[in-house]
Short mmCIF file of C-alpha atoms in Angstrom, two decimals:
data_model
loop_
_atom_site.label_atom_id
_atom_site.label_comp_id
_atom_site.label_asym_id
_atom_site.label_seq_id
_atom_site.Cartn_x
_atom_site.Cartn_y
_atom_site.Cartn_z
CA MET A 1 -3.90 22.88 -92.80
CA ASP A 2 -2.85 26.24 -92.08
CA SER A 3 -0.70 27.67 -89.17
CA ASN A 4 -3.88 27.72 -86.52
CA GLN A 5 -4.82 24.58 -87.69
CA LEU A 6 -1.68 22.80 -87.30
CA GLN A 7 -1.12 24.54 -84.03
CA THR A 8 -4.34 23.29 -82.99
CA ALA A 9 -3.75 19.65 -83.72
CA LEU A 10 -0.59 19.85 -82.05
CA GLY A 11 -2.36 20.53 -78.87
CA VAL A 12 -4.75 17.83 -79.07
CA ALA A 13 -1.89 15.11 -79.89
CA ILE A 14 0.01 16.25 -76.53
CA THR A 15 -3.21 16.20 -74.62
CA ALA A 16 -3.57 12.69 -76.06
CA GLU A 17 -0.07 11.66 -75.54
CA ASP A 18 0.63 11.23 -78.90
CA TYR A 19 4.05 12.23 -79.41
CA THR A 20 5.40 10.66 -82.15
CA LEU A 21 2.87 12.63 -84.47
CA ALA A 22 2.98 15.88 -82.24
CA ALA A 23 7.02 15.67 -83.55
CA GLN A 24 5.48 15.34 -86.80
CA ILE A 25 2.99 18.14 -86.50
CA LYS A 26 5.80 20.41 -84.84
CA ASP A 27 8.15 20.10 -87.63
CA ARG A 28 5.28 20.38 -90.57
CA LEU A 29 4.40 23.69 -88.03
CA GLN A 30 7.87 25.13 -88.22
CA GLN A 31 8.52 24.14 -91.65
CA LYS A 32 4.95 26.34 -92.49
CA LEU A 33 5.71 29.44 -90.14
CA SER A 34 9.21 29.21 -92.23
CA GLU A 35 7.63 29.38 -95.55
CA SER A 36 5.32 32.06 -94.87
CA GLY A 37 7.96 34.16 -93.03
CA SER A 38 5.95 34.55 -90.12
CA ALA A 39 7.37 36.76 -87.23
CA VAL A 40 6.36 34.28 -84.77
CA VAL A 41 8.24 31.81 -86.11
CA SER A 42 11.44 32.08 -83.85
CA GLN A 43 8.88 32.61 -80.58
CA PRO A 44 8.63 29.48 -78.56
CA LEU A 45 4.94 27.69 -78.41
CA ASP A 46 4.60 28.76 -75.36
CA TRP A 47 2.37 31.05 -73.28
CA ARG A 48 4.95 31.98 -70.48
CA ALA A 49 7.16 32.52 -73.53
CA LEU A 50 4.69 35.94 -74.52
CA GLY A 51 4.58 37.17 -70.75
CA VAL A 52 1.19 35.42 -69.03
CA PRO A 53 2.01 35.08 -65.38
CA GLU A 54 2.68 31.20 -64.56
CA TRP A 55 -1.08 30.72 -62.77
CA LEU A 56 -2.79 31.74 -66.00
CA ALA A 57 -0.43 30.09 -68.46
CA ASP A 58 -1.08 26.72 -66.37
CA ARG A 59 -4.57 26.82 -66.27
CA SER A 60 -4.39 27.75 -70.19
CA GLU A 61 -2.84 24.23 -71.04
CA ARG A 62 -5.45 22.68 -68.48
CA LEU A 63 -8.22 23.95 -70.43
CA GLY A 64 -6.68 22.60 -73.58
CA LEU A 65 -5.13 25.53 -75.07
CA VAL A 66 -1.79 23.78 -74.38
CA PHE A 67 -0.14 26.17 -77.11
CA PRO A 68 -1.06 29.04 -78.17
CA THR A 69 -2.29 29.56 -82.01
CA GLU A 70 -0.36 31.85 -84.36
CA VAL A 71 -3.42 34.81 -83.92
CA GLN A 72 -2.85 34.23 -80.45
CA ARG A 73 0.82 34.17 -79.90
CA ARG A 74 0.93 37.36 -82.26
CA ALA A 75 -1.48 39.47 -80.75
CA ALA A 76 -0.71 38.56 -76.71
CA PRO A 77 2.70 40.77 -76.53
CA VAL A 78 0.58 43.67 -78.18
CA ILE A 79 -2.45 43.27 -75.39
CA LEU A 80 0.52 43.12 -73.00
CA SER A 81 1.99 46.48 -74.28
CA GLY A 82 -1.27 47.98 -73.41
CA SER A 83 -1.74 48.65 -77.24
CA ASP A 84 -5.09 49.22 -78.89
CA THR A 85 -5.75 46.05 -80.61
CA VAL A 86 -7.86 44.81 -83.64
CA ILE A 87 -7.97 40.67 -83.86
CA ALA A 88 -9.15 39.69 -87.39
CA SER A 89 -9.00 35.65 -88.25
CA GLU A 90 -11.16 33.30 -89.22
CA THR A 91 -13.47 31.19 -87.48
CA GLY A 92 -11.83 28.36 -84.68
CA SER A 93 -8.66 29.93 -85.14
CA GLY A 94 -8.36 30.91 -81.23
CA LYS A 95 -9.70 34.34 -81.36
CA THR A 96 -11.71 34.47 -77.75
CA ALA A 97 -8.36 32.75 -75.76
CA ALA A 98 -6.80 35.68 -78.36
CA PHE A 99 -8.12 38.62 -76.52
CA LEU A 100 -8.67 37.19 -72.83
CA VAL A 101 -5.75 35.20 -72.02
CA PRO A 102 -3.71 38.24 -72.35
CA SER A 103 -6.71 40.58 -70.73
CA LEU A 104 -6.77 38.47 -67.96
CA ALA A 105 -3.04 38.87 -67.41
CA GLN A 106 -3.23 42.94 -67.11
CA LEU A 107 -5.76 43.01 -64.21
CA ASP A 108 -4.97 43.22 -60.46
CA TYR A 109 -6.02 40.41 -58.30
CA PRO A 110 -5.13 40.05 -54.61
CA PRO A 111 -2.82 40.54 -52.65
CA GLU A 112 -2.16 43.82 -54.55
CA LEU A 113 -6.46 44.31 -55.07
CA PHE A 114 -8.76 42.47 -53.44
CA PRO A 115 -12.80 41.65 -54.58
CA GLU A 116 -13.98 43.86 -51.77
CA ASP A 117 -11.81 46.79 -52.69
CA LEU A 118 -12.69 46.92 -55.94
CA GLU A 119 -15.32 50.35 -56.98
CA GLY A 120 -16.21 48.49 -60.60
CA PRO A 121 -14.96 46.09 -62.91
CA GLN A 122 -11.50 46.02 -63.88
CA LEU A 123 -12.64 44.46 -67.36
CA LEU A 124 -15.66 44.70 -69.51
CA LEU A 125 -16.35 42.46 -72.45
CA LEU A 126 -18.76 43.01 -75.20
CA VAL A 127 -20.44 41.03 -76.83
CA PRO A 128 -22.95 41.18 -80.15
CA SER A 129 -25.02 38.44 -78.80
CA PHE A 130 -26.26 36.32 -75.50
CA GLU A 131 -25.08 32.93 -76.79
CA LEU A 132 -21.86 34.16 -77.49
CA GLY A 133 -21.95 36.35 -73.86
CA VAL A 134 -22.15 32.67 -72.18
CA GLN A 135 -20.04 31.51 -74.01
CA ALA A 136 -17.44 34.24 -73.22
CA CYS A 137 -18.56 33.93 -69.50
CA MET A 138 -18.02 29.99 -69.26
CA LEU A 139 -14.38 30.79 -70.19
CA LEU A 140 -13.27 33.32 -67.87
CA TYR A 141 -15.59 31.22 -64.96
CA LYS A 142 -12.70 28.34 -66.06
CA LEU A 143 -9.65 30.55 -66.66
CA TRP A 144 -10.20 31.96 -62.99
CA GLY A 145 -10.94 28.14 -61.30
CA GLY A 146 -14.44 27.29 -62.11
CA ASN A 147 -14.87 23.91 -63.23
CA ILE A 148 -17.48 21.99 -65.09
CA SER A 149 -17.33 18.34 -64.33
CA SER A 150 -16.46 16.29 -67.75
CA ARG A 151 -16.92 13.20 -65.97
CA THR A 152 -13.85 12.22 -66.49
CA PRO A 153 -11.80 10.59 -63.71
CA GLY A 154 -8.75 12.80 -63.12
CA ASP A 155 -9.62 15.65 -65.10
CA PRO A 156 -6.94 18.04 -65.66
CA ALA A 157 -9.01 21.00 -65.41
CA ASN A 158 -10.33 20.29 -61.95
CA MET A 159 -11.04 22.96 -59.22
CA PHE A 160 -8.22 21.55 -57.39
CA SER A 161 -5.51 21.88 -60.06
CA TYR A 162 -5.95 26.04 -59.84
CA THR A 163 -2.82 27.83 -58.73
CA GLY A 164 -4.55 31.08 -59.38
CA PRO A 165 -5.75 34.28 -57.21
CA PRO A 166 -9.05 33.07 -55.30
CA GLY A 167 -12.12 34.36 -55.14
CA ILE A 168 -12.46 36.41 -58.58
CA LYS A 169 -15.93 36.46 -60.19
CA VAL A 170 -17.33 37.08 -63.57
CA ARG A 171 -20.90 38.18 -64.52
CA GLY A 172 -22.75 38.47 -67.11
CA VAL A 173 -25.40 41.16 -68.18
CA LEU A 174 -26.97 39.58 -71.51
CA ASN A 175 -31.05 39.99 -70.85
CA ASP A 176 -33.69 41.48 -69.00
CA GLU A 177 -33.39 39.05 -66.18
CA GLU A 178 -29.72 39.83 -65.40
CA LEU A 179 -30.39 43.57 -65.94
CA GLN A 180 -32.74 43.88 -63.12
CA MET A 181 -30.31 41.39 -60.92
CA ALA A 182 -28.24 44.33 -61.37
CA VAL A 183 -29.59 46.98 -60.80
CA SER A 184 -31.73 45.36 -57.83
CA GLY A 185 -29.27 46.51 -54.85
CA GLY A 186 -25.62 46.30 -56.49
CA ARG A 187 -25.09 43.40 -54.95
CA TYR A 188 -25.15 40.69 -58.28
CA LEU A 189 -21.86 43.35 -59.60
CA ARG A 190 -20.24 43.69 -56.25
CA GLY A 191 -16.73 43.02 -56.13
CA VAL A 192 -17.16 41.29 -59.72
CA HIS A 193 -13.67 41.24 -61.72
CA ALA A 194 -15.41 40.96 -65.13
CA VAL A 195 -18.65 41.99 -66.54
CA VAL A 196 -19.65 39.95 -69.88
CA ALA A 197 -22.50 42.38 -71.41
CA THR A 198 -24.64 42.89 -74.87
CA PRO A 199 -23.83 46.95 -75.65
CA ASP A 200 -27.63 47.87 -75.05
CA MET A 201 -27.61 45.69 -71.38
CA ALA A 202 -24.41 47.56 -70.48
CA LEU A 203 -25.78 51.40 -71.81
CA ALA A 204 -28.76 50.41 -69.96
CA LEU A 205 -26.23 50.09 -66.79
CA ILE A 206 -24.50 53.15 -67.06
CA SER A 207 -26.94 55.21 -67.96
CA LEU A 208 -28.76 54.87 -64.58
CA LYS A 209 -28.12 57.13 -61.36
CA ASP A 210 -25.79 55.40 -59.12
CA SER A 211 -23.98 52.95 -61.75
CA PRO A 212 -23.57 49.79 -60.76
CA LEU A 213 -20.80 49.38 -63.57
CA SER A 214 -18.81 52.15 -62.38
CA PHE A 215 -15.21 52.41 -64.39
CA GLN A 216 -13.07 53.60 -61.83
CA VAL A 217 -10.30 50.91 -61.91
CA GLY A 218 -8.42 49.08 -64.55
CA PRO A 219 -8.48 49.85 -68.52
CA CYS A 220 -12.90 50.32 -68.24
CA ALA A 221 -11.87 53.67 -66.89
CA ARG A 222 -11.43 54.96 -70.09
CA LEU A 223 -15.19 54.00 -71.87
CA GLY A 224 -17.37 55.97 -72.16
CA SER A 225 -21.45 56.40 -72.41
CA GLY A 226 -20.98 57.27 -75.69
CA CYS A 227 -19.09 54.41 -76.55
CA LEU A 228 -21.49 51.89 -75.48
CA ARG A 229 -24.73 54.11 -76.71
CA PHE A 230 -22.80 53.98 -80.48
CA LEU A 231 -22.43 50.25 -80.09
CA ALA A 232 -26.33 49.82 -79.03
CA ASP A 233 -27.53 52.02 -81.90
CA ARG A 234 -25.46 51.17 -84.75
CA ILE A 235 -23.24 47.88 -84.38
CA THR A 236 -25.95 45.65 -82.71
CA PRO A 237 -28.63 46.04 -85.39
CA TRP A 238 -25.95 45.95 -87.74
CA LEU A 239 -24.59 42.29 -86.33
CA GLY A 240 -28.85 41.44 -86.16
CA ARG A 241 -29.26 41.88 -89.26
CA LEU A 242 -26.94 39.50 -90.41
CA GLY A 243 -27.81 37.04 -87.74
CA VAL A 244 -24.31 37.50 -85.50
#
């Protein structure tokens, strides 16, 4: 097993309260990281140690992300520093959380910034397909306190255990129906912290006069229509040919 798989297994063992197995996995993980000369070996296996705020670290753990995987531990400090980041890792290694968790840590929340004061989304997540967009929306929804019943009594991720900022919203603009809702009066995107969209849907929104997708707040302010046009014209068709 590689280090990402071992860290995932460690989280599963902790969740199952099998501490004997967890201790064995932890020893194997530390040995593997030492043998590989990994720069993250000396870092604690903890979201808080990476600079993630307490409420977000607690929520991540309750959702099953008990320990950050190696790709998450490598990516988080870079993203939190404000640097541009490219993440490349194998499927199942935790890439989505690797950029989402530290990205959420950088946003402004009440009382510094209330939803009704937002002039546009603070986070725009571009995805190559509807299916990946739905997955990203659901993870954001749950990280911000949303709850999808597991039908298990005492679910640690229920909405009552959430301690983060209230009233934070995510919206998807992933198909023509959602695009129409976004352009009809602007209520669909009003007071939204994060928008998940495909490049062609985002381009359609930003190209409108009085676009509801304005980027006046947060990291999205650096993103222009030229970048979206390139993604819509070049990247999306290429991914389509690959079946992504």
